Every structure is written in structure tokens, then in C-alpha cells.
mmCIF file of C-alpha atoms in Angstrom:
data_model
loop_
_atom_site.group_PDB
_atom_site.id
_atom_site.type_symbol
_atom_site.label_atom_id
_atom_site.label_comp_id
_atom_site.label_asym_id
_atom_site.label_seq_id
_atom_site.Cartn_x
_atom_site.Cartn_y
_atom_site.Cartn_z
ATOM 1 C CA MET A 110 16.482 31.793 -13.404
ATOM 2 C CA ASN A 111 14.423 29.721 -10.991
ATOM 3 C CA ASN A 112 10.688 30.458 -10.900
ATOM 4 C CA ARG A 113 10.780 31.245 -7.202
ATOM 5 C CA ILE A 114 13.024 32.903 -4.666
ATOM 6 C CA LYS A 115 15.571 30.591 -3.070
ATOM 7 C CA PHE A 116 17.989 31.223 -0.225
ATOM 8 C CA SER A 117 21.682 30.450 0.060
ATOM 9 C CA GLY A 118 24.339 30.970 2.667
ATOM 10 C CA HIS A 119 27.724 32.451 1.792
ATOM 11 C CA THR A 120 30.654 30.397 3.056
ATOM 12 C CA MET A 121 32.337 33.505 4.464
ATOM 13 C CA GLY A 122 29.777 33.063 7.234
ATOM 14 C CA ALA A 123 31.414 29.805 8.309
ATOM 15 C CA PRO A 124 35.165 30.400 7.964
ATOM 16 C CA LYS A 125 36.057 27.534 10.317
ATOM 17 C CA CYS A 126 34.305 24.962 8.109
ATOM 18 C CA ASP A 127 35.572 23.198 5.019
ATOM 19 C CA ILE A 128 33.251 22.824 2.048
ATOM 20 C CA TYR A 129 31.891 19.466 3.196
ATOM 21 C CA GLN A 130 31.127 20.787 6.662
ATOM 22 C CA VAL A 131 29.455 23.818 5.084
ATOM 23 C CA ILE A 132 27.161 21.563 3.066
ATOM 24 C CA ASP A 133 25.957 19.893 6.275
ATOM 25 C CA LEU A 134 25.729 23.156 8.225
ATOM 26 C CA PHE A 135 23.768 25.097 5.598
ATOM 27 C CA LYS A 136 21.431 22.153 5.069
ATOM 28 C CA ALA A 137 20.734 22.103 8.821
ATOM 29 C CA ILE A 138 20.133 25.878 8.919
ATOM 30 C CA GLY A 139 17.563 25.524 6.147
ATOM 31 C CA TYR A 140 19.187 27.012 3.053
ATOM 32 C CA ASP A 141 18.438 25.816 -0.464
ATOM 33 C CA GLY A 142 21.966 26.436 -1.665
ATOM 34 C CA ILE A 143 25.519 27.564 -1.058
ATOM 35 C CA GLU A 144 27.529 30.525 -2.314
ATOM 36 C CA VAL A 145 31.216 29.666 -2.149
ATOM 37 C CA ARG A 146 34.085 31.969 -1.341
ATOM 38 C CA VAL A 147 36.676 31.013 -3.970
ATOM 39 C CA ALA A 148 40.079 32.118 -2.718
ATOM 40 C CA GLU A 149 43.381 30.777 -1.431
ATOM 41 C CA ASP A 150 41.888 30.576 2.069
ATOM 42 C CA GLY A 151 38.310 30.007 0.917
ATOM 43 C CA GLN A 152 36.391 26.750 0.919
ATOM 44 C CA ILE A 153 37.444 26.300 -2.716
ATOM 45 C CA ASN A 154 40.818 27.390 -4.077
ATOM 46 C CA SER A 155 40.394 27.597 -7.827
ATOM 47 C CA GLU A 156 44.155 27.587 -8.397
ATOM 48 C CA THR A 157 44.699 24.189 -6.772
ATOM 49 C CA ILE A 158 41.421 22.236 -6.957
ATOM 50 C CA THR A 159 41.242 19.420 -9.495
ATOM 51 C CA ASP A 160 38.257 18.498 -11.616
ATOM 52 C CA ASP A 161 37.940 15.246 -9.680
ATOM 53 C CA GLU A 162 37.750 17.096 -6.357
ATOM 54 C CA ALA A 163 35.124 19.462 -7.789
ATOM 55 C CA LYS A 164 33.087 16.437 -8.897
ATOM 56 C CA LYS A 165 33.379 14.996 -5.389
ATOM 57 C CA ILE A 166 32.103 18.263 -3.881
ATOM 58 C CA TYR A 167 29.177 18.322 -6.301
ATOM 59 C CA ALA A 168 28.258 14.742 -5.416
ATOM 60 C CA ALA A 169 28.352 15.555 -1.691
ATOM 61 C CA ALA A 170 26.048 18.545 -2.177
ATOM 62 C CA GLN A 171 23.690 16.615 -4.418
ATOM 63 C CA ALA A 172 23.432 13.833 -1.813
ATOM 64 C CA LYS A 173 22.160 16.431 0.670
ATOM 65 C CA GLY A 174 19.798 18.071 -1.822
ATOM 66 C CA MET A 175 21.877 21.270 -1.883
ATOM 67 C CA GLU A 176 22.650 23.481 -4.881
ATOM 68 C CA PHE A 177 25.472 25.922 -5.530
ATOM 69 C CA SER A 178 24.076 29.394 -6.159
ATOM 70 C CA CYS A 179 27.242 31.343 -7.005
ATOM 71 C CA LEU A 180 31.031 31.121 -6.915
ATOM 72 C CA THR A 181 32.491 34.321 -5.471
ATOM 73 C CA SER A 182 35.844 35.036 -7.081
ATOM 74 C CA TYR A 183 38.246 37.796 -6.074
ATOM 75 C CA TYR A 184 40.141 38.374 -9.325
ATOM 76 C CA GLN A 185 39.621 42.022 -10.093
ATOM 77 C CA ASN A 186 42.291 44.011 -11.891
ATOM 78 C CA PHE A 187 41.646 44.135 -15.637
ATOM 79 C CA VAL A 188 43.602 47.391 -15.900
ATOM 80 C CA LYS A 189 47.262 46.651 -15.155
ATOM 81 C CA MET A 190 48.599 45.147 -18.347
ATOM 82 C CA GLU A 191 50.963 42.841 -16.427
ATOM 83 C CA GLU A 192 48.042 41.430 -14.413
ATOM 84 C CA ARG A 193 45.005 41.344 -16.706
ATOM 85 C CA GLU A 194 45.831 38.149 -18.612
ATOM 86 C CA GLY A 195 46.361 36.307 -15.345
ATOM 87 C CA VAL A 196 43.080 37.667 -13.980
ATOM 88 C CA ILE A 197 41.178 36.477 -17.044
ATOM 89 C CA LYS A 198 42.914 33.086 -16.993
ATOM 90 C CA ASN A 199 42.026 32.586 -13.335
ATOM 91 C CA LEU A 200 38.417 33.632 -13.893
ATOM 92 C CA LYS A 201 38.179 31.090 -16.702
ATOM 93 C CA ARG A 202 39.217 28.381 -14.248
ATOM 94 C CA VAL A 203 36.523 29.520 -11.790
ATOM 95 C CA ILE A 204 34.015 29.204 -14.632
ATOM 96 C CA GLU A 205 35.169 25.652 -15.349
ATOM 97 C CA ILE A 206 34.676 24.741 -11.684
ATOM 98 C CA ALA A 207 31.229 26.360 -11.696
ATOM 99 C CA ALA A 208 30.248 24.172 -14.623
ATOM 100 C CA ILE A 209 31.345 21.009 -12.786
ATOM 101 C CA LEU A 210 29.362 22.102 -9.707
ATOM 102 C CA HIS A 211 26.305 22.909 -11.855
ATOM 103 C CA CYS A 212 26.571 26.416 -10.419
ATOM 104 C CA PRO A 213 24.881 28.983 -12.682
ATOM 105 C CA LEU A 214 26.753 32.120 -11.589
ATOM 106 C CA VAL A 215 30.247 33.480 -11.034
ATOM 107 C CA ARG A 216 30.670 36.789 -9.196
ATOM 108 C CA VAL A 217 33.024 39.253 -10.868
ATOM 109 C CA TYR A 218 34.057 42.625 -9.481
ATOM 110 C CA GLY A 219 33.353 45.657 -11.638
ATOM 111 C CA GLY A 220 37.072 46.271 -12.015
ATOM 112 C CA VAL A 221 39.096 48.552 -9.761
ATOM 113 C CA GLU A 222 38.805 52.209 -8.836
ATOM 114 C CA PRO A 223 40.692 54.494 -11.256
ATOM 115 C CA PHE A 224 42.547 56.384 -8.532
ATOM 116 C CA SER A 225 44.180 53.114 -7.459
ATOM 117 C CA GLN A 226 45.809 52.763 -10.900
ATOM 118 C CA GLN A 227 48.593 55.308 -11.124
ATOM 119 C CA GLY A 228 48.949 56.821 -14.572
ATOM 120 C CA VAL A 229 45.723 55.343 -16.008
ATOM 121 C CA TRP A 230 42.862 57.614 -17.044
ATOM 122 C CA PHE A 231 39.283 56.753 -16.084
ATOM 123 C CA SER A 232 38.330 56.074 -19.707
ATOM 124 C CA ASP A 233 41.151 53.540 -20.065
ATOM 125 C CA CYS A 234 40.279 51.921 -16.743
ATOM 126 C CA TRP A 235 36.681 51.580 -17.906
ATOM 127 C CA THR A 236 37.376 50.239 -21.403
ATOM 128 C CA ARG A 237 39.933 47.682 -20.169
ATOM 129 C CA THR A 238 37.424 46.465 -17.585
ATOM 130 C CA VAL A 239 34.674 46.196 -20.202
ATOM 131 C CA ASP A 240 36.990 44.203 -22.461
ATOM 132 C CA GLY A 241 38.172 41.922 -19.649
ATOM 133 C CA ILE A 242 34.655 41.103 -18.469
ATOM 134 C CA ARG A 243 33.476 40.559 -22.048
ATOM 135 C CA ARG A 244 36.279 38.079 -22.706
ATOM 136 C CA THR A 245 35.441 36.306 -19.458
ATOM 137 C CA ALA A 246 31.747 36.208 -20.327
ATOM 138 C CA GLU A 247 32.441 34.822 -23.809
ATOM 139 C CA TYR A 248 34.261 31.908 -22.188
ATOM 140 C CA ALA A 249 31.497 31.454 -19.604
ATOM 141 C CA ALA A 250 28.872 31.268 -22.341
ATOM 142 C CA LYS A 251 30.511 28.095 -23.671
ATOM 143 C CA PHE A 252 29.683 26.425 -20.338
ATOM 144 C CA GLY A 253 26.238 27.927 -19.835
ATOM 145 C CA VAL A 254 27.547 30.001 -16.897
ATOM 146 C CA LYS A 255 26.481 33.586 -16.208
ATOM 147 C CA ILE A 256 28.602 36.447 -14.877
ATOM 148 C CA CYS A 257 27.166 38.733 -12.207
ATOM 149 C CA ILE A 258 28.885 42.064 -11.590
ATOM 150 C CA GLU A 259 28.529 43.128 -7.979
ATOM 151 C CA THR A 260 27.615 46.540 -6.609
ATOM 152 C CA HIS A 261 30.645 46.797 -4.356
ATOM 153 C CA ILE A 262 32.974 49.314 -2.762
ATOM 154 C CA GLY A 263 36.469 49.508 -4.257
ATOM 155 C CA SER A 264 35.257 48.933 -7.804
ATOM 156 C CA LEU A 265 33.813 50.928 -10.701
ATOM 157 C CA THR A 266 30.348 49.662 -9.778
ATOM 158 C CA MET A 267 29.196 50.571 -6.287
ATOM 159 C CA SER A 268 25.895 52.065 -7.493
ATOM 160 C CA VAL A 269 23.122 50.562 -9.611
ATOM 161 C CA ARG A 270 23.696 53.322 -12.170
ATOM 162 C CA ASP A 271 27.307 52.327 -12.725
ATOM 163 C CA VAL A 272 26.671 48.563 -12.843
ATOM 164 C CA VAL A 273 23.938 49.058 -15.426
ATOM 165 C CA ARG A 274 26.284 51.144 -17.562
ATOM 166 C CA LEU A 275 28.993 48.467 -17.356
ATOM 167 C CA ILE A 276 26.538 45.667 -18.173
ATOM 168 C CA GLU A 277 25.283 47.590 -21.191
ATOM 169 C CA ASP A 278 28.811 48.331 -22.411
ATOM 170 C CA VAL A 279 29.856 44.673 -22.073
ATOM 171 C CA ASN A 280 26.686 43.798 -24.008
ATOM 172 C CA MET A 281 26.557 40.053 -23.368
ATOM 173 C CA ALA A 282 23.326 38.197 -22.611
ATOM 174 C CA ASN A 283 24.999 36.198 -19.817
ATOM 175 C CA VAL A 284 26.205 39.288 -17.913
ATOM 176 C CA GLY A 285 24.018 40.807 -15.217
ATOM 177 C CA MET A 286 24.036 42.270 -11.727
ATOM 178 C CA LEU A 287 24.794 40.914 -8.301
ATOM 179 C CA LEU A 288 22.743 43.369 -6.252
ATOM 180 C CA ASP A 289 24.441 44.002 -2.919
ATOM 181 C CA TYR A 290 21.952 46.589 -1.709
ATOM 182 C CA ALA A 291 23.880 47.579 1.420
ATOM 183 C CA TRP A 292 26.707 48.997 -0.723
ATOM 184 C CA VAL A 293 24.235 50.651 -3.095
ATOM 185 C CA GLU A 294 22.625 52.470 -0.204
ATOM 186 C CA LEU A 295 26.017 53.547 1.116
ATOM 187 C CA ALA A 296 26.997 54.864 -2.334
ATOM 188 C CA GLY A 297 23.973 57.171 -2.123
ATOM 189 C CA VAL A 298 23.182 57.424 -5.834
ATOM 190 C CA GLU A 299 19.951 55.455 -5.406
ATOM 191 C CA THR A 300 18.352 54.131 -2.227
ATOM 192 C CA GLY A 301 15.404 52.046 -1.137
ATOM 193 C CA ALA A 302 12.725 51.069 -3.637
ATOM 194 C CA GLU A 303 14.190 53.363 -6.298
ATOM 195 C CA ALA A 304 17.420 51.353 -6.334
ATOM 196 C CA ILE A 305 15.594 48.037 -6.656
ATOM 197 C CA ARG A 306 13.363 49.281 -9.461
ATOM 198 C CA LYS A 307 16.318 50.656 -11.437
ATOM 199 C CA ALA A 308 18.213 47.386 -10.997
ATOM 200 C CA ALA A 309 15.232 45.115 -11.670
ATOM 201 C CA ARG A 310 15.735 43.808 -15.189
ATOM 202 C CA HIS A 311 19.466 43.227 -14.677
ATOM 203 C CA ILE A 312 19.455 41.312 -11.368
ATOM 204 C CA PHE A 313 20.914 37.796 -11.498
ATOM 205 C CA HIS A 314 21.697 37.385 -7.782
ATOM 206 C CA VAL A 315 21.159 39.237 -4.480
ATOM 207 C CA HIS A 316 23.309 39.620 -1.361
ATOM 208 C CA ILE A 317 21.951 40.524 2.059
ATOM 209 C CA LYS A 318 23.838 41.773 5.106
ATOM 210 C CA ASP A 319 23.301 44.475 7.697
ATOM 211 C CA TRP A 320 25.483 46.925 9.556
ATOM 212 C CA LYS A 321 25.255 49.846 11.938
ATOM 213 C CA LEU A 322 26.558 52.828 10.002
ATOM 214 C CA GLU A 323 28.210 55.428 12.201
ATOM 215 C CA SER A 324 29.868 57.544 9.511
ATOM 216 C CA ARG A 325 30.017 57.605 5.703
ATOM 217 C CA ILE A 326 33.117 59.815 5.567
ATOM 218 C CA PRO A 327 35.310 58.445 6.976
ATOM 219 C CA LEU A 328 33.572 55.095 6.610
ATOM 220 C CA LYS A 329 32.818 53.595 10.002
ATOM 221 C CA LYS A 330 30.367 50.722 10.432
ATOM 222 C CA LYS A 331 29.852 47.557 12.431
ATOM 223 C CA SER A 332 28.397 44.300 11.122
ATOM 224 C CA CYS A 333 25.238 43.052 12.804
ATOM 225 C CA LEU A 334 22.284 40.741 12.329
ATOM 226 C CA MET A 335 19.618 41.555 9.759
ATOM 227 C CA GLY A 336 17.133 44.078 11.106
ATOM 228 C CA GLU A 337 19.454 45.342 13.828
ATOM 229 C CA GLY A 338 21.373 47.808 11.650
ATOM 230 C CA THR A 339 20.763 50.967 9.663
ATOM 231 C CA VAL A 340 20.301 49.492 6.163
ATOM 232 C CA GLN A 341 16.754 50.094 4.850
ATOM 233 C CA TRP A 342 15.992 46.404 4.438
ATOM 234 C CA ASP A 343 12.229 46.481 4.950
ATOM 235 C CA GLU A 344 11.795 48.889 2.041
ATOM 236 C CA ALA A 345 14.361 47.155 -0.167
ATOM 237 C CA LEU A 346 12.985 43.657 0.369
ATOM 238 C CA LYS A 347 9.419 44.825 -0.182
ATOM 239 C CA ALA A 348 10.514 46.331 -3.492
ATOM 240 C CA LEU A 349 12.342 43.120 -4.414
ATOM 241 C CA ARG A 350 9.087 41.211 -3.968
ATOM 242 C CA GLU A 351 7.167 43.802 -5.978
ATOM 243 C CA ILE A 352 9.438 43.568 -9.025
ATOM 244 C CA GLY A 353 8.858 39.810 -9.076
ATOM 245 C CA TYR A 354 12.474 38.795 -8.508
ATOM 246 C CA THR A 355 13.101 35.072 -8.802
ATOM 247 C CA GLY A 356 16.487 33.614 -8.042
ATOM 248 C CA TYR A 357 18.765 33.337 -5.051
ATOM 249 C CA VAL A 358 18.983 35.691 -2.098
ATOM 250 C CA SER A 359 22.303 34.939 -0.448
ATOM 251 C CA ASP A 360 23.307 35.776 3.116
ATOM 252 C CA GLU A 361 26.751 37.350 2.893
ATOM 253 C CA TYR A 362 27.279 36.816 6.604
ATOM 254 C CA GLU A 363 30.593 38.565 7.221
ATOM 255 C CA LYS A 364 31.968 36.306 9.946
ATOM 256 C CA TYR A 365 35.192 35.855 7.952
ATOM 257 C CA TRP A 366 35.924 39.596 7.954
ATOM 258 C CA TYR A 367 34.439 40.553 11.343
ATOM 259 C CA PRO A 368 34.612 37.496 13.619
ATOM 260 C CA GLU A 369 34.062 39.491 16.806
ATOM 261 C CA ASP A 370 30.988 41.379 15.585
ATOM 262 C CA LEU A 371 28.759 38.429 14.783
ATOM 263 C CA PRO A 372 27.509 35.300 16.578
ATOM 264 C CA GLU A 373 28.285 31.832 15.252
ATOM 265 C CA PRO A 374 26.535 30.971 11.966
ATOM 266 C CA GLU A 375 24.201 28.465 13.611
ATOM 267 C CA ILE A 376 22.656 31.439 15.408
ATOM 268 C CA GLY A 377 23.255 34.456 13.181
ATOM 269 C CA MET A 378 22.647 32.926 9.777
ATOM 270 C CA LYS A 379 19.535 31.187 11.077
ATOM 271 C CA HIS A 380 18.245 34.566 12.267
ATOM 272 C CA ASN A 381 19.004 36.192 8.917
ATOM 273 C CA LEU A 382 17.310 33.427 6.962
ATOM 274 C CA GLU A 383 14.140 33.775 9.019
ATOM 275 C CA PHE A 384 14.273 37.576 8.634
ATOM 276 C CA VAL A 385 14.355 37.523 4.828
ATOM 277 C CA ARG A 386 11.967 34.613 4.428
ATOM 278 C CA LYS A 387 9.339 36.440 6.468
ATOM 279 C CA ARG A 388 9.595 39.480 4.204
ATOM 280 C CA LEU A 389 9.992 37.818 0.829
ATOM 281 C CA LEU A 390 7.678 34.833 1.082
ATOM 282 C CA LYS A 391 4.558 36.584 2.357
ATOM 283 C CA ASP A 392 1.285 35.175 1.034
#
């Protein structure tokens, strides 16, 4: 990890921009780095990009003094036997691209929810996910890339408790946590400073975002700027400072998913960067 906190923007915050435009935009906003949405309609499509194009992207970022903090992949289902080999193969390609970009991390979902897999028991869902992530991590280790499992809805790992269990079962030194605190708080197993303290020794990467929560069940929320929502960010960020976290804090600005809720990135992401810097870089 770096010996200080750095800040990156997530490319889902600028869905109208290609990767080269994102490099310029995030440099102008004031970020240290870039987290890339790796998908068919993302700024990088891992299934079509060539090594030469990845090298070109790295050179463009380097020329601007920008780093890549994380590649956010969307391959998830280690459970369905007809899908798992393809998922692992595609994740391996994301890892290869990360290595070319000198990007230290690849985001991996903590599998899929058991109830979404008809005819598969929870124990089988869990063990297949452990095996799939371990195989992915073994490949990543050859390139010096780390895997960060996100606390995220729709997976086995929405809470800190469950991510820690999965990390420990995978049992690889290059596997840790992508702490998306907003989802942790919504899960309700741990909240505030308690969640950060429990996550502390496993955290590889951090996501920030805010929303106005109207209802947990059924889930109803609206994306907003940092500090304008209901997520307990002041407490969480204070705790993040207190545990001595060093690494990237990445603004998962959800403009891609909720274009009408949020202002353009030049305004909204700038606001969010100033919000977290003020709270994390206090003297």
C-alpha cells in the first residue's frame, strides 16, 4: 500500500467520457488516480482491448501524472457450473490488463446470493465462490496484482463480517476488502466506527458515495452528493483516519446508474473530493 491516503475517481462518474477524456477530466478535478469501470460499455472492455491499447492508455495516464487505483470488473457467478470457468477466464484477462496499467487492484464481487441460484445450497454457493476467488487470486499473484472483495448488495458479502469470513476462507495474502461503507451500513450488521474497526486489517481499497435512504425494506434511496444524504460519513471517515488507513479512497460517483440524480462530474465529483479531503487529511 501507499504510505498516505490518495484519492481516485471512478469512471462510472463520467459515463459520457472515454478513458482518455477521463484521464484529463480527473486530473483537472484534482484526483491522484482513476478507478476504471471494466465492462462492455465501460471505459475499458476487457474482452476486446488489446495489450497494445492497454499500453497506450497507461502511457497517456503516465504523461498526466495519473495512476490507476483499481479495475472494477463485473464477473460474478462462480456457482453455475456452466458459467464459472468463463468467469474465471475473464477475470484473468482483467488481471493481465491491470498489470499492463500498473494497477495494483482488481475488484471482485463476493459471489452471488444463494437464493438467486435455484437448486444450490448455501454451503455449495459459498465453497464454489471461495474456490473461484482463490483460483483468480493465484493467477493475480503471478502479476503482483491484489484482489479486493467488495462489500456489496447482491453478493455473499454485503457486511464486513461476511467479507472477512470469505477472505479468511480464501486464505491468500493478495486477497483483501474493498470497503464500500454505504452498503455495510445498509446491511445493518455493523455501522459507523465499529464497522471500520472490524474491517481495518483487511482493507485494500475504499469506496465513497452518499444517498438519501427513504426505506430499507423495500429498498428506496436516491443518490446525492457527499454530506447531503443519510450515510454516517463523518463518523466513518473519522474512524478511517484513526485506524491509520493508507491507500486509495475512490469516489464511486453513480452518474452512470442515476444520471438524473447527480450533477455533472465537474461539479459533483469536485464537491465529493473536497468533502473527503477535509475529513481525512486534517492536521
